[in-house]
Amino acid sequence: MALIEHLTQEYLRTKKLPHIWCPGCGNGIVTAALIRAIERTGYDQRDVVIVSGIGCSSRAAGYLNFNTLHTTHGRALAFATGLKMARPELKLFVIMGDGDCSAIGGNHFIHAARRNIDLNAVIINNHIYGMTGGQHSPLTPTGMKATTAPRGTLERPFDLLVLARGAGATFAARGIAAQPRQLEQLIVRGATHKGFSVVEALSPCPIAYGRRNKLGGAVEMLRSMKDSSISVERAAETEDAELKDKTITGVIYSFDAPEYAEEYYRSISDNKG
Amino acid sequence: MPETKPVLMQGNEACALGAISAGVRFYAGYPITPSTEIAEHMAEKLPDLGGVFIQMEDEIASMAAIIGASIGGMRTLTATSGPGFSLKQENIGYAIMAEIPCVVVNVQRMGPSTGVPTAPAQGDVMQARWGTHGDHPIIVFSPASVYETYYLTIAAVNLSQKLRQPVIILLDEVIGHMREKVLIPEAGKLLVEKASDLVPSDWKPYDEKGLTPLVPFGFGHYYHVTGLFHDQYGFPTGDPPQVERALDRLHHKLEKNRDEIILTNYIGHKEPRVAIVTYGCTVRSARAVVTKAYWQNRLPVGLLSLQTIWPFPAREIEALAKQVDVIIVPEMNMGQIVGEVERYARGQAEVIPLNRYDGEMINPDQIYEQMGRWLS
Ligand code: SF4
């Protein structure tokens, strides 16, 4: 209890509450996991910066008591890249939605991954554009309905973490809003990893996605999210056929590679000397 | 003791060096003709100064990155040309709204679209004014020489810092690529105005009382930066009176500092009958005309060159129109600034456009001929 009060006092802008999210929205769960994760890293509050794009999830920045930067749609990682290069000692968490990060911001995502710049991307994936009322995103599963795909989308979604790997990110993890403690741990691991880290957080949007696709309310959505997920450790012991419709959670991969900002500053001091 | 040393350099180089003299230590950009030399000079020089050069994945990201770096406390600049300038517009609007200082150089080329990448044109005057959406204020400089490019870049950096406002430099392709002498002050002679680091404990990022310096992220002032309309602490608001006040605030800070922002220069007869009003490289042709018509032939003519084109030098035009019968406005476009001149001449003088848009400079003879018609 004491911890919760402490976190609320220190890290939430309580005067800005209540938040704008709908009842049952998963954004609050993911934001809470992020706050706990930041606490667990032990970072100085002054060094932490929250950067976000545009969309329901990106509004989280306004509620968090740090230096917060709410940018333009899709561009959060590009703003963050500039800030990180200017001030490499800062710890940047970049909150994006699935449409924000993978559609309009796709180019910045692959290049932040390629540079392996030390930014911690937290992508809240609710499979839909929520703020504009439910249009399909590049992560909407084929066949699911959206206001712009009233008969179900024909497009194929991609796996953001496979994309991240191909582009060069050195850490990728997936968590679900139904398991907030695991999500918190994954964000901590992403934060302490040196290099570009991606944490995808699956999150229910009962209003703009669940309702249209008859997925039930928030409780049902969280339950089915849990039922269809399997940890990466268990998945390793499971037959491929059984994993077909499963969401694999946990640290999907992690390895070391030179981090861009550090390499840059090392290279310029070498030149000088 | 010599205070300055003359150096021969290209316009694009002068822009890069001016930026560095003014304390710019962060450059993000994307290659595009005819501005690439600015990026190349920055890539060469900034690392030795402990600064950052980064080539971003696109024009949009370059604009975003300089804003991010400015929030981190660095002085920043990016350069581009027409197509890239179009792409940067959304984030330019963001910087205006969030009051983040930065300098954007557009070395203009002929458009629309890919146009003629290597041909000069002054076609982005209105885009520089209105390229980003919404009712925003903007500052735009238009240098007429390599020398002016150097000094106006310094002025742009300082003004942008002081007003927490993006400043655009519209460079002409001919200036960007021309070599001329620039008098570079000795090290230490340049006055780089520094925003105060000392802020009161009740510092507010968007203080209703007026301008406050930007306190970079990472110093324990936990404020919010957004492109949404916001209150004095940076938090989003849709409350009509607050929205109106916030927009007024953006415009007032330019109006209050008008004299520092608006730079113009008049040469020629004390009581002219015909005046030329122009900007950028077209000033060079106009100067040749005035040299011949006034200095040699003592005709009652003059030239008002505009180093600042936005905010538009309305008062200067109003005053000029009262003196003269005719104002000729040569431009390398189909007529963009001429509309503003007409507006502020308020019918006191006849305003004559003179346009060229074939990718060539307006030559002095063209202006001379037009002028002759009004002097006979
Ligand atoms: S629309 Fe969906 S994502 Fe947006 S606040 Fe509502 S439930 Fe959450």
PDB file of C-alpha atoms in Angstrom, chain A residues 6-150:
ATOM      1  CA  HIS A   6       4.571   6.616  -2.995  1.00  0.00           C
ATOM      2  CA  LEU A   7       4.402   5.834  -6.709  1.00  0.00           C
ATOM      3  CA  THR A   8       1.199   7.792  -7.131  1.00  0.00           C
ATOM      4  CA  GLN A   9       2.608  10.791  -5.311  1.00  0.00           C
ATOM      5  CA  GLU A  10       5.935  10.810  -7.051  1.00  0.00           C
ATOM      6  CA  TYR A  11       5.249   9.667 -10.562  1.00  0.00           C
ATOM      7  CA  LEU A  12       1.659  10.552 -11.359  1.00  0.00           C
ATOM      8  CA  ARG A  13       0.340  14.032 -12.034  1.00  0.00           C
ATOM      9  CA  THR A  14      -2.669  13.419  -9.890  1.00  0.00           C
ATOM     10  CA  LYS A  15      -4.107  16.851 -10.696  1.00  0.00           C
ATOM     11  CA  LYS A  16      -4.388  15.790 -14.328  1.00  0.00           C
ATOM     12  CA  LEU A  17      -6.626  12.852 -13.427  1.00  0.00           C
ATOM     13  CA  PRO A  18      -9.145  11.482 -14.216  1.00  0.00           C
ATOM     14  CA  HIS A  19      -7.585  10.305 -17.456  1.00  0.00           C
ATOM     15  CA  ILE A  20      -9.343  10.413 -20.820  1.00  0.00           C
ATOM     16  CA  TRP A  21      -9.401   6.657 -21.346  1.00  0.00           C
ATOM     17  CA  CYS A  22     -12.633   4.651 -21.568  1.00  0.00           C
ATOM     18  CA  PRO A  23     -13.659   2.330 -18.758  1.00  0.00           C
ATOM     19  CA  GLY A  24     -12.003  -1.043 -19.269  1.00  0.00           C
ATOM     20  CA  CYS A  25      -9.199   0.341 -21.417  1.00  0.00           C
ATOM     21  CA  GLY A  26      -5.870  -1.444 -21.020  1.00  0.00           C
ATOM     22  CA  ASN A  27      -3.789   1.737 -21.296  1.00  0.00           C
ATOM     23  CA  GLY A  28      -4.009   2.398 -17.564  1.00  0.00           C
ATOM     24  CA  ILE A  29      -2.742  -1.099 -16.739  1.00  0.00           C
ATOM     25  CA  VAL A  30       0.252  -0.722 -19.033  1.00  0.00           C
ATOM     26  CA  THR A  31       0.982   2.784 -17.734  1.00  0.00           C
ATOM     27  CA  ALA A  32       0.922   1.492 -14.152  1.00  0.00           C
ATOM     28  CA  ALA A  33       3.337  -1.295 -15.116  1.00  0.00           C
ATOM     29  CA  LEU A  34       5.599   1.327 -16.672  1.00  0.00           C
ATOM     30  CA  ILE A  35       5.582   3.419 -13.495  1.00  0.00           C
ATOM     31  CA  ARG A  36       6.475   0.429 -11.333  1.00  0.00           C
ATOM     32  CA  ALA A  37       9.172  -0.548 -13.790  1.00  0.00           C
ATOM     33  CA  ILE A  38      10.738   2.910 -13.663  1.00  0.00           C
ATOM     34  CA  GLU A  39      10.723   2.767  -9.879  1.00  0.00           C
ATOM     35  CA  ARG A  40      12.461  -0.602 -10.000  1.00  0.00           C
ATOM     36  CA  THR A  41      15.225   0.637 -12.287  1.00  0.00           C
ATOM     37  CA  GLY A  42      16.213   3.086  -9.548  1.00  0.00           C
ATOM     38  CA  TYR A  43      16.703   5.860 -12.100  1.00  0.00           C
ATOM     39  CA  ASP A  44      16.770   9.417 -10.818  1.00  0.00           C
ATOM     40  CA  GLN A  45      13.424  10.994 -11.651  1.00  0.00           C
ATOM     41  CA  ARG A  46      15.248  13.944 -13.207  1.00  0.00           C
ATOM     42  CA  ASP A  47      16.911  11.697 -15.744  1.00  0.00           C
ATOM     43  CA  VAL A  48      13.761   9.989 -16.929  1.00  0.00           C
ATOM     44  CA  VAL A  49      11.967  11.338 -19.991  1.00  0.00           C
ATOM     45  CA  ILE A  50       8.705  10.023 -21.372  1.00  0.00           C
ATOM     46  CA  VAL A  51       8.232  10.586 -25.091  1.00  0.00           C
ATOM     47  CA  SER A  52       5.031   9.639 -26.860  1.00  0.00           C
ATOM     48  CA  GLY A  53       3.348   9.895 -30.239  1.00  0.00           C
ATOM     49  CA  ILE A  54      -0.322  10.477 -30.960  1.00  0.00           C
ATOM     50  CA  GLY A  55      -3.209   8.231 -30.038  1.00  0.00           C
ATOM     51  CA  CYS A  56      -5.027   7.020 -26.925  1.00  0.00           C
ATOM     52  CA  SER A  57      -1.979   5.352 -25.413  1.00  0.00           C
ATOM     53  CA  SER A  58       0.302   8.322 -26.104  1.00  0.00           C
ATOM     54  CA  ARG A  59      -1.812  10.469 -23.798  1.00  0.00           C
ATOM     55  CA  ALA A  60      -0.136   8.589 -20.947  1.00  0.00           C
ATOM     56  CA  ALA A  61       2.759  11.052 -21.142  1.00  0.00           C
ATOM     57  CA  GLY A  62       0.553  13.852 -19.811  1.00  0.00           C
ATOM     58  CA  TYR A  63      -0.216  11.935 -16.624  1.00  0.00           C
ATOM     59  CA  LEU A  64       3.340  11.010 -15.714  1.00  0.00           C
ATOM     60  CA  ASN A  65       5.369  13.280 -13.492  1.00  0.00           C
ATOM     61  CA  PHE A  66       8.635  13.469 -15.414  1.00  0.00           C
ATOM     62  CA  ASN A  67       9.832  15.574 -18.291  1.00  0.00           C
ATOM     63  CA  THR A  68       7.273  14.502 -20.840  1.00  0.00           C
ATOM     64  CA  LEU A  69       7.233  15.062 -24.580  1.00  0.00           C
ATOM     65  CA  HIS A  70       4.029  14.403 -26.483  1.00  0.00           C
ATOM     66  CA  THR A  71       5.088  14.651 -30.130  1.00  0.00           C
ATOM     67  CA  THR A  72       3.469  14.342 -33.556  1.00  0.00           C
ATOM     68  CA  HIS A  73       1.825  11.228 -34.967  1.00  0.00           C
ATOM     69  CA  GLY A  74       4.363   8.499 -35.667  1.00  0.00           C
ATOM     70  CA  ARG A  75       7.409  10.634 -34.923  1.00  0.00           C
ATOM     71  CA  ALA A  76       8.075   9.915 -31.262  1.00  0.00           C
ATOM     72  CA  LEU A  77      11.203   7.867 -31.981  1.00  0.00           C
ATOM     73  CA  ALA A  78      12.650  10.559 -34.238  1.00  0.00           C
ATOM     74  CA  PHE A  79      12.194  13.235 -31.543  1.00  0.00           C
ATOM     75  CA  ALA A  80      13.628  10.815 -29.002  1.00  0.00           C
ATOM     76  CA  THR A  81      16.649  10.114 -31.212  1.00  0.00           C
ATOM     77  CA  GLY A  82      17.491  13.826 -31.307  1.00  0.00           C
ATOM     78  CA  LEU A  83      17.067  14.201 -27.558  1.00  0.00           C
ATOM     79  CA  LYS A  84      19.104  11.081 -26.770  1.00  0.00           C
ATOM     80  CA  MET A  85      21.949  12.225 -29.021  1.00  0.00           C
ATOM     81  CA  ALA A  86      21.926  15.657 -27.379  1.00  0.00           C
ATOM     82  CA  ARG A  87      21.723  14.254 -23.845  1.00  0.00           C
ATOM     83  CA  PRO A  88      22.878  10.637 -23.786  1.00  0.00           C
ATOM     84  CA  GLU A  89      22.690  10.477 -19.983  1.00  0.00           C
ATOM     85  CA  LEU A  90      18.880  10.736 -20.047  1.00  0.00           C
ATOM     86  CA  LYS A  91      16.722   7.612 -19.855  1.00  0.00           C
ATOM     87  CA  LEU A  92      14.059   7.725 -22.497  1.00  0.00           C
ATOM     88  CA  PHE A  93      10.864   5.677 -22.541  1.00  0.00           C
ATOM     89  CA  VAL A  94       8.945   6.017 -25.771  1.00  0.00           C
ATOM     90  CA  ILE A  95       5.256   5.144 -25.614  1.00  0.00           C
ATOM     91  CA  MET A  96       3.539   4.444 -28.904  1.00  0.00           C
ATOM     92  CA  GLY A  97       0.393   2.770 -30.112  1.00  0.00           C
ATOM     93  CA  ASP A  98       0.350   0.080 -32.795  1.00  0.00           C
ATOM     94  CA  GLY A  99      -0.811   2.406 -35.562  1.00  0.00           C
ATOM     95  CA  ASP A 100       1.470   5.207 -34.416  1.00  0.00           C
ATOM     96  CA  CYS A 101       4.553   2.981 -34.326  1.00  0.00           C
ATOM     97  CA  SER A 102       4.024   0.521 -37.146  1.00  0.00           C
ATOM     98  CA  ALA A 103       2.141   2.523 -39.811  1.00  0.00           C
ATOM     99  CA  ILE A 104       2.932   6.236 -39.892  1.00  0.00           C
ATOM    100  CA  GLY A 105       6.004   5.747 -37.692  1.00  0.00           C
ATOM    101  CA  GLY A 106       7.282   2.554 -39.314  1.00  0.00           C
ATOM    102  CA  ASN A 107      10.288   4.199 -40.899  1.00  0.00           C
ATOM    103  CA  HIS A 108      11.507   5.693 -37.638  1.00  0.00           C
ATOM    104  CA  PHE A 109      10.971   2.368 -35.888  1.00  0.00           C
ATOM    105  CA  ILE A 110      13.207   0.412 -38.241  1.00  0.00           C
ATOM    106  CA  HIS A 111      15.927   3.047 -38.210  1.00  0.00           C
ATOM    107  CA  ALA A 112      15.960   3.445 -34.430  1.00  0.00           C
ATOM    108  CA  ALA A 113      16.335  -0.346 -34.332  1.00  0.00           C
ATOM    109  CA  ARG A 114      19.074  -0.267 -36.956  1.00  0.00           C
ATOM    110  CA  ARG A 115      21.091   2.327 -35.042  1.00  0.00           C
ATOM    111  CA  ASN A 116      20.572   0.381 -31.833  1.00  0.00           C
ATOM    112  CA  ILE A 117      20.182   3.694 -30.035  1.00  0.00           C
ATOM    113  CA  ASP A 118      19.429   3.318 -26.337  1.00  0.00           C
ATOM    114  CA  LEU A 119      15.710   4.104 -26.338  1.00  0.00           C
ATOM    115  CA  ASN A 120      13.096   2.014 -24.580  1.00  0.00           C
ATOM    116  CA  ALA A 121      10.105   1.628 -26.861  1.00  0.00           C
ATOM    117  CA  VAL A 122       6.899   0.544 -25.157  1.00  0.00           C
ATOM    118  CA  ILE A 123       4.302  -0.205 -27.797  1.00  0.00           C
ATOM    119  CA  ILE A 124       0.777  -0.544 -26.562  1.00  0.00           C
ATOM    120  CA  ASN A 125      -0.831  -2.803 -29.144  1.00  0.00           C
ATOM    121  CA  ASN A 126      -4.616  -2.866 -29.071  1.00  0.00           C
ATOM    122  CA  HIS A 127      -4.851  -3.839 -32.757  1.00  0.00           C
ATOM    123  CA  ILE A 128      -6.815  -0.737 -33.671  1.00  0.00           C
ATOM    124  CA  TYR A 129      -6.792   3.056 -34.001  1.00  0.00           C
ATOM    125  CA  GLY A 130      -8.765   3.853 -30.875  1.00  0.00           C
ATOM    126  CA  MET A 131      -8.702   7.647 -30.693  1.00  0.00           C
ATOM    127  CA  THR A 132     -10.184   8.077 -34.152  1.00  0.00           C
ATOM    128  CA  GLY A 133     -12.863   5.504 -33.409  1.00  0.00           C
ATOM    129  CA  GLY A 134     -11.696   2.114 -34.641  1.00  0.00           C
ATOM    130  CA  GLN A 135      -9.859   1.948 -37.969  1.00  0.00           C
ATOM    131  CA  HIS A 136      -7.671  -1.049 -38.778  1.00  0.00           C
ATOM    132  CA  SER A 137      -3.935  -0.813 -38.151  1.00  0.00           C
ATOM    133  CA  PRO A 138      -1.042  -2.821 -39.599  1.00  0.00           C
ATOM    134  CA  LEU A 139      -1.352  -5.035 -36.524  1.00  0.00           C
ATOM    135  CA  THR A 140      -5.071  -5.777 -36.849  1.00  0.00           C
ATOM    136  CA  PRO A 141      -5.405  -9.527 -37.465  1.00  0.00           C
ATOM    137  CA  THR A 142      -6.777 -10.513 -40.880  1.00  0.00           C
ATOM    138  CA  GLY A 143     -10.545 -10.829 -40.885  1.00  0.00           C
ATOM    139  CA  MET A 144     -11.167  -8.539 -37.927  1.00  0.00           C
ATOM    140  CA  LYS A 145     -13.601  -5.696 -38.347  1.00  0.00           C
ATOM    141  CA  ALA A 146     -12.907  -2.009 -38.166  1.00  0.00           C
ATOM    142  CA  THR A 147     -14.800   1.097 -39.252  1.00  0.00           C
ATOM    143  CA  THR A 148     -12.596   1.159 -42.337  1.00  0.00           C
ATOM    144  CA  ALA A 149     -12.888  -2.611 -42.797  1.00  0.00           C
ATOM    145  CA  PRO A 150     -16.569  -3.211 -42.092  1.00  0.00           C
TER     146      PRO A 150
END
